Short mmCIF file of C-alpha atoms in Angstrom, two decimals:
data_model
loop_
_atom_site.label_atom_id
_atom_site.label_comp_id
_atom_site.label_asym_id
_atom_site.label_seq_id
_atom_site.Cartn_x
_atom_site.Cartn_y
_atom_site.Cartn_z
CA MET A 1 -21.24 -7.13 70.53
CA PRO A 2 -20.00 -3.56 70.60
CA THR A 3 -20.45 -1.58 73.85
CA SER A 4 -22.05 1.28 71.92
CA THR A 5 -22.94 2.35 68.42
CA THR A 6 -22.88 5.77 66.77
CA THR A 7 -23.01 7.23 63.32
CA VAL A 8 -19.67 9.15 63.49
CA LEU A 9 -16.94 8.55 66.09
CA ILE A 10 -14.42 11.38 66.51
CA VAL A 11 -11.13 10.48 68.12
CA GLY A 12 -9.50 13.52 69.72
CA SER A 13 -11.19 16.47 71.41
CA GLY A 14 -8.92 19.38 70.42
CA PRO A 15 -10.16 22.31 68.29
CA THR A 16 -10.25 20.18 65.21
CA GLY A 17 -12.37 17.37 66.73
CA LEU A 18 -14.67 19.79 68.51
CA THR A 19 -15.32 21.81 65.37
CA LEU A 20 -16.25 18.73 63.51
CA ALA A 21 -18.41 17.39 66.28
CA ILE A 22 -20.39 20.65 66.47
CA ASP A 23 -20.80 20.81 62.62
CA LEU A 24 -22.13 17.16 62.62
CA ALA A 25 -24.34 17.65 65.70
CA ARG A 26 -26.10 20.68 64.28
CA ARG A 27 -26.93 18.69 61.23
CA ALA A 28 -28.62 16.01 63.50
CA VAL A 29 -25.95 13.50 62.96
CA ASP A 30 -25.38 11.03 65.85
CA VAL A 31 -21.84 11.82 66.91
CA THR A 32 -19.51 10.42 69.64
CA ILE A 33 -16.26 12.25 70.51
CA ILE A 34 -13.62 10.59 72.72
CA ASP A 35 -10.18 11.55 73.99
CA LYS A 36 -7.50 9.45 75.71
CA ALA A 37 -6.77 12.19 78.30
CA ALA A 38 -8.16 11.67 81.75
CA GLN A 39 -9.00 15.36 82.05
CA PHE A 40 -9.23 18.34 79.80
CA PRO A 41 -5.84 20.03 79.29
CA ARG A 42 -5.13 23.51 80.43
CA SER A 43 -2.44 24.06 77.81
CA SER A 44 -2.31 27.43 76.12
CA ARG A 45 -0.38 26.02 73.08
CA ALA A 46 -1.87 27.54 69.91
CA LYS A 47 -2.23 31.26 70.19
CA GLY A 48 -5.59 31.62 68.54
CA PRO A 49 -7.86 31.63 65.48
CA ASN A 50 -6.97 33.50 62.34
CA SER A 51 -9.41 35.55 60.20
CA ARG A 52 -10.78 32.51 58.28
CA SER A 53 -11.20 30.42 61.54
CA LEU A 54 -13.14 33.28 63.11
CA GLU A 55 -15.55 33.14 60.11
CA VAL A 56 -15.92 29.34 60.76
CA LEU A 57 -16.56 30.03 64.45
CA GLU A 58 -19.26 32.60 63.52
CA ASP A 59 -21.08 29.98 61.53
CA LEU A 60 -20.84 27.55 64.43
CA GLY A 61 -22.36 30.20 66.76
CA VAL A 62 -19.45 30.87 69.09
CA VAL A 63 -17.53 33.78 67.65
CA GLU A 64 -18.75 36.25 70.21
CA GLU A 65 -17.60 34.07 73.08
CA VAL A 66 -14.21 33.60 71.45
CA LEU A 67 -13.69 37.26 70.83
CA ALA A 68 -14.70 38.07 74.49
CA ALA A 69 -12.20 35.44 75.69
CA GLY A 70 -9.28 36.71 73.76
CA ALA A 71 -7.46 39.85 72.78
CA ALA A 72 -6.23 41.58 69.63
CA PRO A 73 -2.65 40.68 68.58
CA LEU A 74 -0.15 42.54 70.67
CA PRO A 75 2.85 44.64 69.51
CA MET A 76 6.17 42.70 69.60
CA ARG A 77 9.00 44.18 71.58
CA LYS A 78 12.43 42.97 70.47
CA TYR A 79 15.51 43.07 72.69
CA ARG A 80 19.22 42.50 72.24
CA GLY A 81 21.46 41.95 75.24
CA GLY A 82 18.50 42.71 77.47
CA VAL A 83 17.96 46.12 75.95
CA ALA A 84 14.83 46.97 74.03
CA ILE A 85 15.72 47.63 70.42
CA SER A 86 12.43 48.11 68.61
CA ASP A 87 8.62 47.51 68.63
CA ALA A 88 6.73 46.09 65.74
CA ALA A 89 3.01 46.11 65.32
CA PRO A 90 2.35 43.96 62.26
CA PHE A 91 -1.35 44.31 62.44
CA ALA A 92 -1.51 47.97 63.20
CA ASP A 93 -2.86 48.98 59.85
CA VAL A 94 -5.26 46.02 59.42
CA ARG A 95 -8.88 46.94 59.56
CA PRO A 96 -12.09 44.96 58.99
CA THR A 97 -13.69 45.52 55.55
CA PRO A 98 -17.25 44.84 54.38
CA ASP A 99 -16.23 41.58 52.79
CA SER A 100 -13.97 40.45 55.73
CA PRO A 101 -15.34 41.38 59.13
CA TYR A 102 -12.56 39.52 61.08
CA ALA A 103 -9.50 41.13 59.68
CA LEU A 104 -7.40 40.46 62.79
CA PRO A 105 -6.61 37.09 64.30
CA ARG A 106 -7.56 36.68 67.95
CA THR A 107 -5.12 35.69 70.67
CA VAL A 108 -6.85 33.23 73.05
CA ALA A 109 -5.50 30.36 75.07
CA GLN A 110 -6.25 27.01 73.40
CA TRP A 111 -7.80 25.63 76.59
CA ARG A 112 -10.23 28.57 76.70
CA LEU A 113 -11.20 28.03 73.00
CA GLU A 114 -11.82 24.39 73.65
CA GLU A 115 -13.98 25.33 76.61
CA VAL A 116 -16.15 27.53 74.39
CA LEU A 117 -16.44 24.78 71.82
CA ARG A 118 -17.30 22.14 74.39
CA ASP A 119 -19.97 24.35 75.76
CA ARG A 120 -21.50 24.75 72.29
CA LEU A 121 -21.26 21.06 71.64
CA ALA A 122 -23.17 20.35 74.94
CA THR A 123 -26.09 22.36 73.67
CA TYR A 124 -26.62 19.54 71.20
CA GLY A 125 -26.45 17.00 74.03
CA VAL A 126 -22.97 15.79 73.12
CA ARG A 127 -20.10 15.57 75.64
CA VAL A 128 -16.50 14.41 75.25
CA GLY A 129 -15.77 11.00 76.65
CA LEU A 130 -12.50 11.21 78.55
CA GLY A 131 -10.12 8.34 79.38
CA ALA A 132 -10.96 6.62 76.17
CA GLU A 133 -7.70 5.47 74.52
CA LEU A 134 -8.04 3.92 71.06
CA VAL A 135 -6.01 0.75 70.69
CA GLY A 136 -7.77 -1.12 67.86
CA LEU A 137 -9.66 -0.27 64.69
CA ALA A 138 -11.27 -2.65 62.32
CA GLN A 139 -13.47 -1.96 59.23
CA GLY A 140 -16.31 -3.87 57.60
CA ASP A 141 -18.58 -3.24 54.62
CA THR A 142 -21.01 -1.00 56.59
CA SER A 143 -19.12 0.12 59.71
CA ALA A 144 -15.89 0.41 61.61
CA THR A 145 -15.24 -0.85 65.09
CA ALA A 146 -12.99 1.00 67.56
CA THR A 147 -11.55 -0.89 70.48
CA LEU A 148 -10.54 1.01 73.52
CA ALA A 149 -7.81 0.23 76.06
CA ASP A 150 -10.44 -0.59 78.78
CA GLY A 151 -11.99 -3.27 76.46
CA ARG A 152 -15.02 -1.22 75.31
CA GLU A 153 -15.89 -1.22 71.61
CA ILE A 154 -17.60 1.54 69.68
CA GLU A 155 -19.22 0.67 66.28
CA ALA A 156 -19.49 3.65 63.93
CA ARG A 157 -20.41 4.13 60.33
CA TYR A 158 -17.54 6.51 60.02
CA VAL A 159 -14.49 7.29 62.25
CA VAL A 160 -12.43 10.53 62.07
CA GLY A 161 -8.98 10.75 63.60
CA CYS A 162 -8.47 14.25 65.05
CA ASP A 163 -5.97 12.88 67.53
CA GLY A 164 -2.83 14.90 66.81
CA GLY A 165 0.60 14.37 65.35
CA HIS A 166 1.04 11.01 67.10
CA SER A 167 -2.40 9.90 65.88
CA ALA A 168 -3.39 6.35 66.92
CA VAL A 169 -6.01 6.37 64.13
CA ARG A 170 -3.39 7.10 61.51
CA LYS A 171 -1.01 4.48 62.89
CA LEU A 172 -3.75 1.80 63.08
CA LEU A 173 -4.66 2.51 59.47
CA GLY A 174 -1.01 2.12 58.38
CA ILE A 175 -1.09 5.53 56.64
CA SER A 176 2.45 6.87 56.07
CA PHE A 177 3.46 10.21 57.60
CA GLU A 178 6.36 11.24 55.48
CA GLY A 179 8.59 14.11 56.21
CA LYS A 180 11.37 15.15 58.62
CA THR A 181 12.15 16.22 62.15
CA ASP A 182 14.73 18.85 62.53
CA GLU A 183 16.52 18.02 65.84
CA THR A 184 18.60 21.26 65.52
CA GLN A 185 15.57 23.47 65.77
CA MET A 186 14.30 23.09 69.35
CA MET A 187 12.41 25.10 71.90
CA VAL A 188 11.40 24.56 75.54
CA CYS A 189 7.87 25.72 76.27
CA GLY A 190 5.52 26.15 79.09
CA ASP A 191 2.95 28.35 80.75
CA VAL A 192 4.41 30.47 83.61
CA GLU A 193 3.21 32.89 86.18
CA ALA A 194 5.27 36.11 86.00
CA GLU A 195 5.27 39.52 87.76
CA GLY A 196 6.82 42.59 86.39
CA PRO A 197 6.97 42.55 82.51
CA ASP A 198 4.56 44.86 80.64
CA ARG A 199 1.49 42.82 79.64
CA GLY A 200 0.77 45.17 76.74
CA VAL A 201 3.45 43.61 74.49
CA TRP A 202 4.85 40.31 73.40
CA HIS A 203 8.45 40.30 74.71
CA GLN A 204 11.14 38.75 72.38
CA TRP A 205 14.73 38.62 73.64
CA PHE A 206 16.87 37.33 70.76
CA ASP A 207 20.63 37.03 71.29
CA GLU A 208 23.37 35.27 69.34
CA ASP A 209 23.48 32.47 71.85
CA GLY A 210 19.70 31.87 72.39
CA ALA A 211 16.36 33.46 72.92
CA VAL A 212 13.42 33.86 75.32
CA MET A 213 9.90 34.89 74.33
CA LEU A 214 7.20 35.86 76.82
CA CYS A 215 3.65 36.50 75.67
CA PRO A 216 0.77 37.36 78.12
CA ILE A 217 -2.13 34.86 78.09
CA PRO A 218 -5.50 36.68 77.72
CA GLY A 219 -7.96 36.26 80.46
CA THR A 220 -5.24 35.68 83.12
CA ARG A 221 -3.78 38.22 85.59
CA SER A 222 -0.22 36.93 85.43
CA GLY A 223 -0.17 33.98 83.07
CA TRP A 224 2.37 33.96 80.19
CA TRP A 225 3.36 31.74 77.35
CA PHE A 226 7.14 31.03 77.77
CA GLN A 227 9.28 29.84 74.84
CA ALA A 228 13.02 29.64 74.76
CA SER A 229 16.10 28.04 73.23
CA PRO A 230 17.01 25.26 75.67
CA GLU A 231 19.97 25.20 77.99
CA THR A 232 22.57 22.54 77.31
CA ASP A 233 24.63 20.63 79.75
CA ALA A 234 28.42 20.04 79.74
CA SER A 235 28.02 17.46 77.01
CA GLY A 236 25.89 19.74 74.80
CA THR A 237 22.68 17.80 75.55
CA PRO A 238 19.54 19.97 75.79
CA VAL A 239 18.24 20.35 79.41
CA PRO A 240 14.68 19.29 79.86
CA PRO A 241 12.20 22.15 80.62
CA SER A 242 11.69 23.06 84.26
CA LEU A 243 11.03 26.10 86.41
CA ASP A 244 14.63 26.31 87.42
CA SER A 245 15.76 26.15 83.83
CA PHE A 246 13.24 28.78 82.74
CA GLN A 247 14.38 31.07 85.52
CA ARG A 248 18.06 30.77 84.46
CA LEU A 249 17.20 31.32 80.84
CA PHE A 250 15.10 34.37 81.67
CA ALA A 251 17.79 35.92 83.87
CA LYS A 252 20.43 35.29 81.19
CA HIS A 253 18.61 36.87 78.28
CA THR A 254 16.63 39.66 79.98
CA GLY A 255 18.96 40.76 82.72
CA LEU A 256 15.92 40.61 85.10
CA PRO A 257 15.69 38.41 88.20
CA GLY A 258 14.77 34.88 87.23
CA THR A 259 12.54 34.73 90.29
CA LEU A 260 9.95 36.86 88.54
CA LEU A 261 8.92 33.63 86.93
CA SER A 262 6.97 31.08 89.03
CA GLN A 263 4.60 28.06 88.60
CA ALA A 264 5.87 26.73 85.32
CA THR A 265 3.33 24.18 84.03
CA LEU A 266 2.54 22.22 80.87
CA LEU A 267 6.21 21.86 80.11
CA SER A 268 7.27 20.54 76.71
CA THR A 269 10.15 20.48 74.31
CA TYR A 270 9.22 21.40 70.72
CA ARG A 271 11.07 20.20 67.68
CA VAL A 272 10.31 21.28 64.16
CA ASN A 273 8.33 18.54 62.47
CA GLU A 274 7.26 18.80 58.82
CA ARG A 275 5.16 15.74 57.91
CA MET A 276 2.03 15.01 55.93
CA ALA A 277 -0.20 11.95 55.50
CA ASP A 278 -0.17 10.56 51.91
CA ARG A 279 -4.02 10.25 52.00
CA TYR A 280 -6.82 11.49 54.27
CA ARG A 281 -9.21 8.59 53.87
CA ALA A 282 -9.06 4.86 54.18
CA GLY A 283 -12.55 3.40 53.68
CA ARG A 284 -14.79 4.58 56.47
CA VAL A 285 -11.99 6.30 58.39
CA LEU A 286 -10.66 9.82 57.75
CA LEU A 287 -7.96 12.10 59.16
CA ALA A 288 -8.06 15.80 60.05
CA GLY A 289 -5.82 18.37 61.66
CA ASP A 290 -2.42 17.38 63.04
CA ALA A 291 -3.26 13.69 62.53
CA ALA A 292 -2.98 14.47 58.81
CA HIS A 293 -0.25 17.14 58.84
CA VAL A 294 2.30 18.82 61.14
CA HIS A 295 4.64 21.67 60.40
CA SER A 296 6.61 24.53 61.84
CA ILE A 297 4.76 26.81 64.20
CA ALA A 298 5.96 29.81 62.26
CA GLY A 299 2.90 31.85 61.14
CA GLY A 300 0.49 30.14 63.56
CA LEU A 301 -1.19 27.97 60.85
CA GLY A 302 -1.45 24.64 62.69
CA MET A 303 -4.61 24.86 64.71
CA ASN A 304 -6.26 26.95 62.03
CA THR A 305 -5.60 24.45 59.24
CA GLY A 306 -7.14 21.76 61.51
CA ILE A 307 -10.27 23.88 62.21
CA GLN A 308 -10.68 24.45 58.52
CA ASP A 309 -10.13 20.73 57.67
CA ALA A 310 -13.01 20.01 60.00
CA TYR A 311 -15.21 22.68 58.43
CA ASN A 312 -14.63 21.29 54.99
CA LEU A 313 -15.38 17.75 56.08
CA GLY A 314 -18.43 18.38 58.26
CA TRP A 315 -21.06 19.06 55.73
CA LYS A 316 -19.83 16.31 53.39
CA LEU A 317 -19.69 13.67 56.05
CA ALA A 318 -23.13 14.64 57.39
CA ARG A 319 -24.70 14.34 53.93
CA VAL A 320 -23.08 10.94 53.28
CA ALA A 321 -23.85 9.57 56.70
CA SER A 322 -27.57 10.63 56.40
CA GLY A 323 -27.88 9.04 52.90
CA GLN A 324 -28.28 12.37 51.11
CA ALA A 325 -25.04 12.03 49.13
CA ASP A 326 -23.04 9.32 47.56
CA PRO A 327 -19.92 8.32 49.56
CA ALA A 328 -17.80 9.60 46.67
CA LEU A 329 -18.49 13.12 48.05
CA LEU A 330 -15.97 12.27 50.78
CA ASP A 331 -13.25 11.99 48.20
CA THR A 332 -13.43 15.75 47.67
CA TYR A 333 -12.29 16.32 51.25
CA GLU A 334 -8.82 14.95 50.45
CA GLU A 335 -9.01 16.46 46.97
CA GLU A 336 -9.47 19.93 48.46
CA ARG A 337 -7.53 19.80 51.80
CA LEU A 338 -4.44 17.70 51.01
CA PRO A 339 -3.02 20.39 48.67
CA VAL A 340 -3.74 22.97 51.31
CA ALA A 341 -1.66 21.00 53.81
CA ALA A 342 1.16 20.80 51.34
CA ASP A 343 1.02 24.59 50.90
CA VAL A 344 0.97 25.12 54.67
CA LEU A 345 4.07 23.01 55.09
CA ASP A 346 5.86 25.01 52.32
CA LEU A 347 4.66 28.36 53.75
CA SER A 348 5.50 27.65 57.40
CA ALA A 349 8.96 26.28 56.46
CA GLU A 350 9.60 29.48 54.47
CA ARG A 351 8.39 31.65 57.35
CA LEU A 352 10.59 29.77 59.77
CA ARG A 353 13.63 30.40 57.50
CA ALA A 354 12.73 34.12 57.26
CA THR A 355 12.39 34.32 61.04
CA LEU A 356 15.68 32.53 61.75
CA GLU A 357 17.45 34.86 59.37
CA ALA A 358 15.77 37.93 60.79
CA ILE A 359 16.69 37.24 64.44
CA LYS A 360 20.46 37.22 63.61
CA LYS A 361 20.27 40.95 63.47
CA PRO A 362 19.16 43.27 66.33
CA GLY A 363 15.52 44.20 65.97
CA GLY A 364 14.54 41.02 64.19
CA GLY A 365 11.61 39.00 65.61
CA LEU A 366 8.53 36.89 65.03
CA ASP A 367 6.84 39.49 62.86
CA SER A 368 8.97 38.00 60.09
CA ALA A 369 6.72 34.93 60.19
CA ASN A 370 3.50 36.87 59.37
CA THR A 371 1.84 35.89 56.10
CA ALA A 372 0.44 38.32 53.64
CA LEU A 373 -2.54 35.92 52.99
CA PRO A 374 -5.46 37.57 54.84
CA HIS A 375 -7.38 34.35 55.43
CA GLY A 376 -4.50 31.93 55.39
CA PRO A 377 -3.88 29.04 52.98
CA GLY A 378 -6.97 27.17 51.89
CA SER A 379 -9.29 30.08 51.30
CA ALA A 380 -9.98 28.85 47.76
CA TYR A 381 -10.23 25.43 46.00
CA PRO A 382 -10.19 26.43 42.32
CA TRP A 383 -8.83 22.94 41.40
CA SER A 384 -11.74 21.08 43.01
CA SER A 385 -14.21 19.00 41.18
CA LEU A 386 -16.80 20.87 43.32
CA ALA A 387 -15.69 24.17 41.75
CA ARG A 388 -17.51 23.39 38.61
CA LEU A 389 -18.43 26.55 36.74
CA GLY A 390 -18.21 30.28 36.60
CA ALA A 391 -16.32 33.41 37.47
CA THR A 392 -16.72 37.11 37.81
CA SER A 393 -14.12 39.92 37.77
CA ARG A 394 -13.42 39.24 41.49
CA LEU A 395 -14.54 35.68 42.24
CA ARG A 396 -14.16 32.12 40.96
CA ALA A 397 -16.02 28.92 41.74
CA GLY A 398 -14.14 27.46 44.66
CA ASP A 399 -13.30 30.74 46.30
CA ARG A 400 -14.29 31.74 49.79
CA ALA A 401 -17.53 33.49 49.72
CA PRO A 402 -17.24 37.11 50.83
CA ASP A 403 -19.32 38.82 53.49
CA ALA A 404 -21.24 42.05 52.76
CA PRO A 405 -23.69 44.32 54.83
CA CYS A 406 -27.16 44.29 53.34
CA ARG A 407 -30.66 45.16 54.51
CA ASP A 408 -33.59 42.72 54.97
CA LEU A 409 -36.34 44.26 52.90
CA ALA A 410 -39.01 42.47 54.94
CA THR A 411 -37.97 43.87 58.28
CA GLY A 412 -35.74 46.83 57.39
CA ASN A 413 -33.04 45.42 59.67
CA PRO A 414 -29.41 45.03 58.77
CA LEU A 415 -28.47 41.54 57.53
CA ARG A 416 -24.91 40.53 56.62
CA LEU A 417 -24.46 37.80 54.04
CA PHE A 418 -22.60 35.74 56.61
CA GLU A 419 -25.72 35.82 58.72
CA ALA A 420 -27.66 34.60 55.75
CA PHE A 421 -25.21 31.78 55.25
CA THR A 422 -25.11 30.65 58.87
CA GLY A 423 -26.43 27.15 59.24
CA PRO A 424 -26.14 23.77 57.52
CA HIS A 425 -27.78 24.75 54.29
CA PHE A 426 -26.63 25.78 50.76
CA THR A 427 -27.37 29.39 49.92
CA LEU A 428 -28.38 30.73 46.54
CA LEU A 429 -27.78 34.40 45.90
CA GLY A 430 -29.49 36.04 42.94
CA PHE A 431 -28.12 39.38 41.98
CA GLY A 432 -30.58 41.47 40.00
CA ALA A 433 -34.27 41.45 39.27
CA GLY A 434 -33.88 38.87 36.55
CA THR A 435 -33.08 36.23 38.96
CA ALA A 436 -36.26 36.53 41.07
CA PRO A 437 -38.37 33.83 39.37
CA GLU A 438 -35.52 31.28 39.59
CA LEU A 439 -34.93 32.07 43.27
CA ARG A 440 -38.62 31.36 44.02
CA GLU A 441 -38.44 28.15 42.04
CA ALA A 442 -35.28 26.95 43.81
CA SER A 443 -36.82 27.69 47.21
CA VAL A 444 -39.70 25.36 46.43
CA ALA A 445 -37.63 22.65 44.76
CA TYR A 446 -35.00 22.31 47.46
CA GLU A 447 -36.90 23.40 50.60
CA ASP A 448 -34.80 23.09 53.74
CA ALA A 449 -31.57 22.17 51.87
CA LEU A 450 -31.27 25.61 50.33
CA ARG A 451 -32.04 29.21 51.19
CA ALA A 452 -32.48 31.69 48.37
CA TYR A 453 -31.87 35.44 48.70
CA GLY A 454 -32.33 38.01 46.05
CA VAL A 455 -29.86 40.92 46.26
CA ASP A 456 -31.76 43.82 44.73
CA ALA A 457 -34.04 41.16 43.08
CA ASP A 458 -37.58 42.46 43.80
CA GLY A 459 -39.72 40.11 45.85
CA ALA A 460 -37.25 37.22 46.04
CA GLY A 461 -35.71 36.89 49.46
CA GLY A 462 -35.40 40.57 49.81
CA LEU A 463 -31.86 41.84 50.44
CA ALA A 464 -31.04 45.35 49.61
CA ASP A 465 -27.38 46.05 48.71
CA ASP A 466 -27.65 49.70 49.79
CA GLY A 467 -23.95 50.39 49.81
CA GLY A 468 -23.14 48.27 46.80
CA HIS A 469 -20.82 46.18 48.93
CA ALA A 470 -22.24 42.85 47.93
CA ARG A 471 -22.09 43.53 44.21
CA SER A 472 -18.55 44.87 44.64
CA ALA A 473 -17.33 41.84 46.73
CA TYR A 474 -18.73 39.39 44.21
CA GLY A 475 -17.61 41.32 41.20
CA ILE A 476 -21.03 41.80 39.71
CA ALA A 477 -21.70 45.02 37.85
CA PRO A 478 -24.95 46.93 38.22
CA GLY A 479 -27.57 45.66 35.86
CA GLU A 480 -26.04 42.14 35.66
CA ASP A 481 -28.31 39.27 36.69
CA ILE A 482 -26.25 36.51 38.20
CA LEU A 483 -26.83 33.40 40.40
CA VAL A 484 -24.20 32.40 42.91
CA LEU A 485 -24.49 29.10 44.76
CA ILE A 486 -22.66 28.99 48.22
CA ARG A 487 -21.70 25.63 49.68
CA PRO A 488 -22.52 24.96 53.36
CA ASP A 489 -18.84 25.66 54.26
CA ASN A 490 -19.15 29.09 52.67
CA HIS A 491 -17.24 28.48 49.45
CA VAL A 492 -18.57 29.30 46.06
CA GLY A 493 -19.96 26.27 44.24
CA LEU A 494 -20.78 27.92 40.93
CA ILE A 495 -21.56 31.17 39.23
CA VAL A 496 -24.02 31.34 36.39
CA PRO A 497 -26.08 34.04 34.61
CA ALA A 498 -29.87 34.27 35.15
CA GLY A 499 -31.64 31.59 33.13
CA GLU A 500 -29.25 28.89 34.20
CA LEU A 501 -31.10 27.52 37.19
CA ARG A 502 -30.76 24.06 35.68
CA ALA A 503 -27.01 24.27 36.30
CA VAL A 504 -27.63 24.99 40.00
CA GLY A 505 -29.93 21.91 40.22
CA GLU A 506 -27.47 19.68 38.45
CA TYR A 507 -24.76 20.81 40.85
CA LEU A 508 -26.85 20.12 43.94
CA ASN A 509 -28.07 16.81 42.67
CA ALA A 510 -24.65 15.57 41.55
CA ALA A 511 -22.47 17.05 44.28
CA ALA A 512 -24.45 17.09 47.37
CA LEU A 513 -28.11 16.05 47.72
CA GLU A 514 -28.87 12.78 45.96
CA ARG A 515 -27.06 9.49 45.94
CA ALA A 516 -25.64 8.52 42.71
#
């Protein structure tokens, strides 16, 4: 007999696993999350959520805590031969807009982000089980059984591997992880304590024979991320990371005393890996985050892609696990997210090439890795079978649903569209008075599964688009009567003219609410 049972078992408690656990728990799904670590890591690793991930974190109810824990992206100061050559502020001209309130990424230590997410998960009565190493995984017709190193067994209807690039879940499934490891591209990394450097910039010393990068960790007095090209010994073999090695590298490239660095922790050697699973699902087991894809750190896309994997999967898995949707809905997770991972691999590889080329010249730096995509890859799924119908001049089915400031006509208070979307439900927006009867009908027909809001649609949900930002963001001209269905992960499901409520119902019934 299994030691315990649960509806969904999540293996791995990094940002991907925690995001998925919160999304499931808020939908009243019984979820268990475990991690093989004996204690929570204090690694700073990923440097923070991008614009789209911040939107996800708002929906999960933690964005204010994340913003408070972090800092805006810092200017980058580039050096050559220890001399400051130039400063770059790649986000200096980026400002929030009505449709995109989190225009800037947020720099925050990964351990602090994980603390925020764990605290949120605890409000649903769920806590991470530490010291739980997965060593076996078997599937039956109705459940999967996970065997842990200490002999315990956990039976779950579904298992999700969020356990990183060395994923035990993926290996136990026998899913291939094709790609390459570039042994010539290597960095030594760690968190250090340092006194002296200006904490108002991200320092980047790039020389012909190596590099050192030092970025202040928000929320600490003297904590820094340290990254560098490794030393090599007499035989040309890279020297493992250590405080002594970091101090020598720092002194060599900066011209400053190496003793300014102290207390080097969380030491690691990073090699560029570009790999992707050939499938994200095997029966009752799925993969997300680094368990499904790893790539160059250029552009900072790794953690963010994992968070968005989890956000895409959460509502689908919850509906299938609760019997509200056919298991085939889970196939759309791979359908939508696997192409995104492929794009991320290509984009991060291109950004790495651009950076390596840029730093050959004085003044080149990591700003070369910035992507022009405001929300990163994966902000639209136009190829998806869930992107069934409709488009406007600015929006297609499958696109990320934009935000917009509106006014609640019942209270007179401001109400952003993202605030209306918040929660596990579908949202139906009706633009124009002609949609009012259908919005009322949809509210009755789908009750808690859907919230309907009329945007300048008299007496139907009551949102006033005073500044015209909602119609502008959604590409709907004044006088047009249009219905827009928003999925629980805040992507557009379909766009139809007033009078086509039947299409909305068919979408909900076929794609999300009723078993086939």
